[in-house]
Coordinates of C-alpha atoms and ligand atoms in Angstrom, one line a residue:
X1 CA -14.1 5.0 7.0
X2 CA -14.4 9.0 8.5
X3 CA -13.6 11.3 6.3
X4 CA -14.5 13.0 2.6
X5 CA -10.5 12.1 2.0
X6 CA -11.2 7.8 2.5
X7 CA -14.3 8.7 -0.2
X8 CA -11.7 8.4 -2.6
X9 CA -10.7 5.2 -1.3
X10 CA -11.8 2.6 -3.5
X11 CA -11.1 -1.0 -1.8
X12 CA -13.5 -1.7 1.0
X13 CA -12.7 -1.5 3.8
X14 CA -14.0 -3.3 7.4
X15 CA -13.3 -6.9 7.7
X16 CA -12.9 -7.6 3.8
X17 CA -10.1 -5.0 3.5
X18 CA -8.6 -5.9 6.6
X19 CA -8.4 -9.7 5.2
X20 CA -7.0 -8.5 2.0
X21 CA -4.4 -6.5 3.4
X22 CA -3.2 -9.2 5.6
X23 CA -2.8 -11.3 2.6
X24 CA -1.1 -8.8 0.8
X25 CA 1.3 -8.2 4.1
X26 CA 2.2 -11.9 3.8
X27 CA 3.4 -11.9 -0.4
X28 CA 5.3 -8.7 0.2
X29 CA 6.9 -9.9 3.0
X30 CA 10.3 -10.8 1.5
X31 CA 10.8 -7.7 -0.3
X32 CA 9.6 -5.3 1.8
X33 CA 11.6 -6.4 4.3
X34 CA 14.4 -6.5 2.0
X35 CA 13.3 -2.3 1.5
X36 CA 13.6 -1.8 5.2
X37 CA 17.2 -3.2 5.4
X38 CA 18.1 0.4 3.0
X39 CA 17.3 2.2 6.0
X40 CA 20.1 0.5 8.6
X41 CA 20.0 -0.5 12.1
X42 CA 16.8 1.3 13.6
X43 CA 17.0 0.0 17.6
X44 CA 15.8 2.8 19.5
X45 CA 14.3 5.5 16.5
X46 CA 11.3 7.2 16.4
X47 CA 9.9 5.9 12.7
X48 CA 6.6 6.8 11.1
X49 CA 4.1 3.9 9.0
X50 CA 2.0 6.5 6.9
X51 CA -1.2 5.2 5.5
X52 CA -0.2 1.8 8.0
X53 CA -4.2 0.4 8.0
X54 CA -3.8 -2.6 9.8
X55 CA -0.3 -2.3 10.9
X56 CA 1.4 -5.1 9.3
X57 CA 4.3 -3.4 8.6
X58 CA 4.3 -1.1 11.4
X59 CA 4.4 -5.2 13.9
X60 CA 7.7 -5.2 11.6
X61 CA 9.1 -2.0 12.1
X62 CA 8.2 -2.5 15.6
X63 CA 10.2 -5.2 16.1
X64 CA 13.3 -3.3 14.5
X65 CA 13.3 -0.2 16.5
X66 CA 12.5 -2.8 19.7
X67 CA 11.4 -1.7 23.1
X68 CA 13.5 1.9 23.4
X69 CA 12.2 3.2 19.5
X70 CA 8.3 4.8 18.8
X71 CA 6.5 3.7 16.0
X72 CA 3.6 5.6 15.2
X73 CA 1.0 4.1 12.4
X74 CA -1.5 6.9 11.0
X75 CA -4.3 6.2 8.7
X76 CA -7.9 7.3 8.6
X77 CA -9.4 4.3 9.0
X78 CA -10.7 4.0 12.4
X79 CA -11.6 0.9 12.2
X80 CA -8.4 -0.7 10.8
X81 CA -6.7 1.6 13.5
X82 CA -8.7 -0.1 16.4
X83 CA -7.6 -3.9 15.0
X84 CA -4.2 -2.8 14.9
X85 CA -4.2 -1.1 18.5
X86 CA -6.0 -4.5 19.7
X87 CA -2.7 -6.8 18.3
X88 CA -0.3 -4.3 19.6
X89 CA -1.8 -4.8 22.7
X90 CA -2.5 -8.9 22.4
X91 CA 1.6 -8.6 21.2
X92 CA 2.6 -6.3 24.2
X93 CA 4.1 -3.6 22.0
X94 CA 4.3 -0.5 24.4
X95 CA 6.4 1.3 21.8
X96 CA 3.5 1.3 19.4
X97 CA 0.4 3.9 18.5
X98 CA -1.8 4.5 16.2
X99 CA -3.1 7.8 15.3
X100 CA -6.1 9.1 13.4
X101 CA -5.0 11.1 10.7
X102 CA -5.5 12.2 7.3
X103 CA -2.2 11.6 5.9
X104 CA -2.4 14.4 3.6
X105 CA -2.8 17.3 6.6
X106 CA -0.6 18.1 9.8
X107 CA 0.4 14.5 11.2
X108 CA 0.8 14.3 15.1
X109 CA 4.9 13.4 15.3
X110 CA 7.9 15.5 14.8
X111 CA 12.0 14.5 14.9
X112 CA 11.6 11.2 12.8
X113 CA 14.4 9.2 12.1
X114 CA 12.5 7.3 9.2
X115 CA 9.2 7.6 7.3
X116 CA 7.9 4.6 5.4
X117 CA 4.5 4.3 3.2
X118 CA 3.2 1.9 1.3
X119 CA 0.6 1.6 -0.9
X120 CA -0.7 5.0 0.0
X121 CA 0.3 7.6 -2.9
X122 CA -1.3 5.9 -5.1
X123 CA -4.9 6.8 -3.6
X124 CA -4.6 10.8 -3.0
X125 CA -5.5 13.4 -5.2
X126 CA -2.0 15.0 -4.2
X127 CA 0.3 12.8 -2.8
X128 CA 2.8 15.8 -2.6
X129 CA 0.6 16.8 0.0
X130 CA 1.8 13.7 1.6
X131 CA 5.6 13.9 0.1
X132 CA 5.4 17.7 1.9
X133 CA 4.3 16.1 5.6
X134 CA 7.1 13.9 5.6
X135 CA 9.8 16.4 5.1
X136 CA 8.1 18.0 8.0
X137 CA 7.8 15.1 10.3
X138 CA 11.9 13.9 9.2
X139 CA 14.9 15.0 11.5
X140 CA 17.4 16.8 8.9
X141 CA 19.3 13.9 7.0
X142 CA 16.4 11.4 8.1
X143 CA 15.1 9.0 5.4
X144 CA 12.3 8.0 3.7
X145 CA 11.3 4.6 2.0
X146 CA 7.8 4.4 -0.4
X147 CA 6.3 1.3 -1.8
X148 CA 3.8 2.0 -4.5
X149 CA 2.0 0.4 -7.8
X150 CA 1.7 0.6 -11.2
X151 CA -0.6 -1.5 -12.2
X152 CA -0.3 -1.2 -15.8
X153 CA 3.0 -3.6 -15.6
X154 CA 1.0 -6.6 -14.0
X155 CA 1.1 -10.2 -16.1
X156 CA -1.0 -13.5 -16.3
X157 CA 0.7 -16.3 -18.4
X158 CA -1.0 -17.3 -20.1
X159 CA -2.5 -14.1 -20.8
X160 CA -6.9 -14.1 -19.2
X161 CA -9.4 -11.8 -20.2
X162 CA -11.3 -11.8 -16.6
X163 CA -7.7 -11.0 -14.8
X164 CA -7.0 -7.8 -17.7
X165 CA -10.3 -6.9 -17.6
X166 CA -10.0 -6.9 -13.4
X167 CA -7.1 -4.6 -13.7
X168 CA -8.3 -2.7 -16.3
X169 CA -11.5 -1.7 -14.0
X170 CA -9.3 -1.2 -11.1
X171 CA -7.7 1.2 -12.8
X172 CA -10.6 3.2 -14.2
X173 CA -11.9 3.2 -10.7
X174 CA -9.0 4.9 -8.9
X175 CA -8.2 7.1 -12.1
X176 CA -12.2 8.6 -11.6
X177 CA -11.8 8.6 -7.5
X178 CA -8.8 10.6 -8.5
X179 CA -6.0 8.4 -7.3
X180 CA -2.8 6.9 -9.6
X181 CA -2.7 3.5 -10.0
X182 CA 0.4 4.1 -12.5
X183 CA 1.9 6.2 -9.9
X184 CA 5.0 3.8 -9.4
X185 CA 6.6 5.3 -12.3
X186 CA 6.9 8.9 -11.3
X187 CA 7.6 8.6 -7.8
X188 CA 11.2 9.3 -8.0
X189 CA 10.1 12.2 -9.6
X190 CA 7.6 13.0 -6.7
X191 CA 10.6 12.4 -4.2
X192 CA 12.8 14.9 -5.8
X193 CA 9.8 17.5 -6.3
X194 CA 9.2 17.5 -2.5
X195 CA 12.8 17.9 -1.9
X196 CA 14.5 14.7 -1.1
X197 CA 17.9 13.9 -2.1
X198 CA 19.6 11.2 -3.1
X199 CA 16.5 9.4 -4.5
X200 CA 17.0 6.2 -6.1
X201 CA 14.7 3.3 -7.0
X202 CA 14.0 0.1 -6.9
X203 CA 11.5 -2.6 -8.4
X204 CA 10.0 -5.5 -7.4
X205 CA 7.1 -8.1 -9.5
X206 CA 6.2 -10.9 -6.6
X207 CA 4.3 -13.6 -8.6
X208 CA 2.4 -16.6 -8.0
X209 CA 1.6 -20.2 -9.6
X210 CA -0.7 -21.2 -5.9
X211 CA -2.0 -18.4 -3.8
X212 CA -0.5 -15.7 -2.4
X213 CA -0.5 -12.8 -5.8
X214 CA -3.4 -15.2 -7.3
X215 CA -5.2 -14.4 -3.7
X216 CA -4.6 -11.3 -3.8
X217 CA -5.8 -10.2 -7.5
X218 CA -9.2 -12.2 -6.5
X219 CA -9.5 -10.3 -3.3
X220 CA -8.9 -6.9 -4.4
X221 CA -11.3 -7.1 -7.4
X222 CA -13.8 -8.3 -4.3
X223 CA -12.8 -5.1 -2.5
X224 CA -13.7 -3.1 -5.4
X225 CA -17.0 -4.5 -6.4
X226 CA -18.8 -2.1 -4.5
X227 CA -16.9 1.4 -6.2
X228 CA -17.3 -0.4 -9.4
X229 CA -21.3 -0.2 -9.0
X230 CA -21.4 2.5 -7.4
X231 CA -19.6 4.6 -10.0
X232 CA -20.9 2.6 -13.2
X233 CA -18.0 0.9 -14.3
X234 CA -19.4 -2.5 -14.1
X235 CA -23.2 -4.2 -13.3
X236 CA -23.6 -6.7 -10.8
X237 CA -23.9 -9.2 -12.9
X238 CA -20.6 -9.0 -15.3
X239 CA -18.0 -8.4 -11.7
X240 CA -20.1 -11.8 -10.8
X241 CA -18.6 -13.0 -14.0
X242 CA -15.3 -11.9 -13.9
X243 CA -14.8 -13.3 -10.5
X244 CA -15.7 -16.5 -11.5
X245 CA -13.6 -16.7 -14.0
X246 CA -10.8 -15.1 -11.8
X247 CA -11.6 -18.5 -9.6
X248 CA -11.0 -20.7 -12.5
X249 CA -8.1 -19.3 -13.5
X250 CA -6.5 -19.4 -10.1
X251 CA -7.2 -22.8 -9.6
X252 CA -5.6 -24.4 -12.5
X253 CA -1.9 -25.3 -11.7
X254 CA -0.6 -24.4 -15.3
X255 CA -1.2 -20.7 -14.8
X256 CA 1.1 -17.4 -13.1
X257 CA -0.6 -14.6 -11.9
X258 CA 1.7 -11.2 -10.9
X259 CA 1.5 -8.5 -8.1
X260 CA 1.7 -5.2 -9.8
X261 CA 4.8 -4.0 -10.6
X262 CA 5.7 -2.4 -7.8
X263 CA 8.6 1.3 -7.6
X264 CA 11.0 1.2 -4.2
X265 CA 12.1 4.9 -4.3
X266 CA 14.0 6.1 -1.2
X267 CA 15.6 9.2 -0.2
X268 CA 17.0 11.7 2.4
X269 CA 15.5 14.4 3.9
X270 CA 18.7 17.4 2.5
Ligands
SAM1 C1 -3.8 -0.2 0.5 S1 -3.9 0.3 2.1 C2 -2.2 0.1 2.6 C3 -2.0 -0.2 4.1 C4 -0.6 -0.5 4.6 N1 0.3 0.6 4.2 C5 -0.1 -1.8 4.0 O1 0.7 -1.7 3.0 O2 -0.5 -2.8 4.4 C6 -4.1 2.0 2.1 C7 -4.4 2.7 3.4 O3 -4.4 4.1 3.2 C8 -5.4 4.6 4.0 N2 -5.8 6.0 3.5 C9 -6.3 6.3 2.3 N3 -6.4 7.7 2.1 C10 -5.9 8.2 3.3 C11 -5.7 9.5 3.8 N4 -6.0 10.6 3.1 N5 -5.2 9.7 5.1 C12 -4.9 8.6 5.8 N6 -5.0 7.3 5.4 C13 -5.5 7.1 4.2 C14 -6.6 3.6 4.0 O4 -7.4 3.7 5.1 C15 -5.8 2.3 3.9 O5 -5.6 1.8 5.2

């Protein structure tokens, strides 16, 4: 972590938040794959991940555009950037970089056929900063395709104090590092703000009875220990607690555990 702008950032980051997010890369898989399919064939484009951390989905967009397309991941996370550099390398992707960038200020790529971002409005003060870059980085007509949360429309069956009360501090902690973990829900909005047209949306709930969104509710409440002490929102000893009885919960083979509910909004560039 660089900047003042990853201050905000409340998961960890460094080898914890590198696990997480490969986790998470593996349960949203199916759809966001399925969300890439809106943008066409991409052999040979020039396509942007925004906010790409590790570059799990950049490996995938990589792997659309093939060997005569650019992808270029930015994020400020240097060292995220230099894991992701490292497996581009060990995977021989030439058509691949990684740039250091706040997301929110110029971004080093013009002529874009395709922006994607995921999971990244929902952690900037203003994510039409973000919205604003795009249209800048876009080719006239070019798309863009957003993944984000709102967390507010997550589920447990049967219904667990320790996972509510995980997603309950999750959201008080972005809300007071100034992020918007409800932001799902007004992104079409946000689209059509910056300009895009044709914006429509999409929404997707992966869940799990055995791992994958069980892993991942149990990981990120991990990854946000640290902001949760650091900004008073919970003592050592309740997010101890809660994360055992996350563990329990998990384990028993009679319970369902839900991603957030997660907004698909794409749209053109006019
Ligand atoms: C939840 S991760 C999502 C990573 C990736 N898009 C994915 O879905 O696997 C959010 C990423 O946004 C990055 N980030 C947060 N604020 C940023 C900013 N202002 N500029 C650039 N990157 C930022 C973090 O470093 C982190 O890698």
């Amino acid at each position: 972590m660089t900047t003042d702008a990853l201050k905000i950032y409340p998961i960890k980051g460094g080898e914890v938040g590198r696990a997480r997010l490969a986790v998470l890369a593996g349960v949203l898989a199916p759809t966001t794959e399925q969300h890439l399919d809106r943008a066409g064939p991409l052999a040979g484009l020039k396509v942007v991940d925004v906010g790409c951390g590790g570059g799990d989905v950049t490996f995938a967009l990589a792997r659309r555009v093939g060997p005569k397309g650019q992808v270029i991941g930015i994020d400020l996370d240097e060292e995220k950037l230099g894991w992701a550099r490292a497996e581009a390398q060990a995977q021989g992707l030439s058509h691949v970089r990684f740039e250091t960038c706040d997301v929110t200020q110029a971004w080093p790529v013009i002529g874009a056929d395709l922006v994607y971002a995921r999971f990244i409005l929902t952690h900037l003060r203003d994510p039409g900063a973000l919205l604003a870059r795009a249209m800048e980085a876009l080719k006239p007509g070019a798309m863009i395709l957003v993944e984000d949360i709102d967390i507010a429309g997550r589920f447990s069956y049967p219904e667990n104090a320790a996972v509510s009360a995980a997603a309950d501090l999750y959201i008080a902690l972005s809300q007071k590092r100034g992020g918007d973990p409800l932001i799902g829900r007004r992104l079409d909005f946000l689209l059509e703000e910056a300009g895009f047209r044709h914006v429509e949306t999409t929404v997707v709930q992966p869940f799990s009875r055995q791992g994958g969104a069980k892993d991942v509710a149990a990981l990120t409440f991990a990854a946000i220990g640290d902001g949760l002490k650091a900004e008073g929102l919970a003592s050592a000893e309740e997010i101890a607690r809660i994360a055992r009885e996350i563990d329990d919960f998990n384990d028993r083979p009679d319970t369902v555990v839900s991603m957030p509910r997660i907004f698909q909004p794409w749209g053109r560039k006019g």
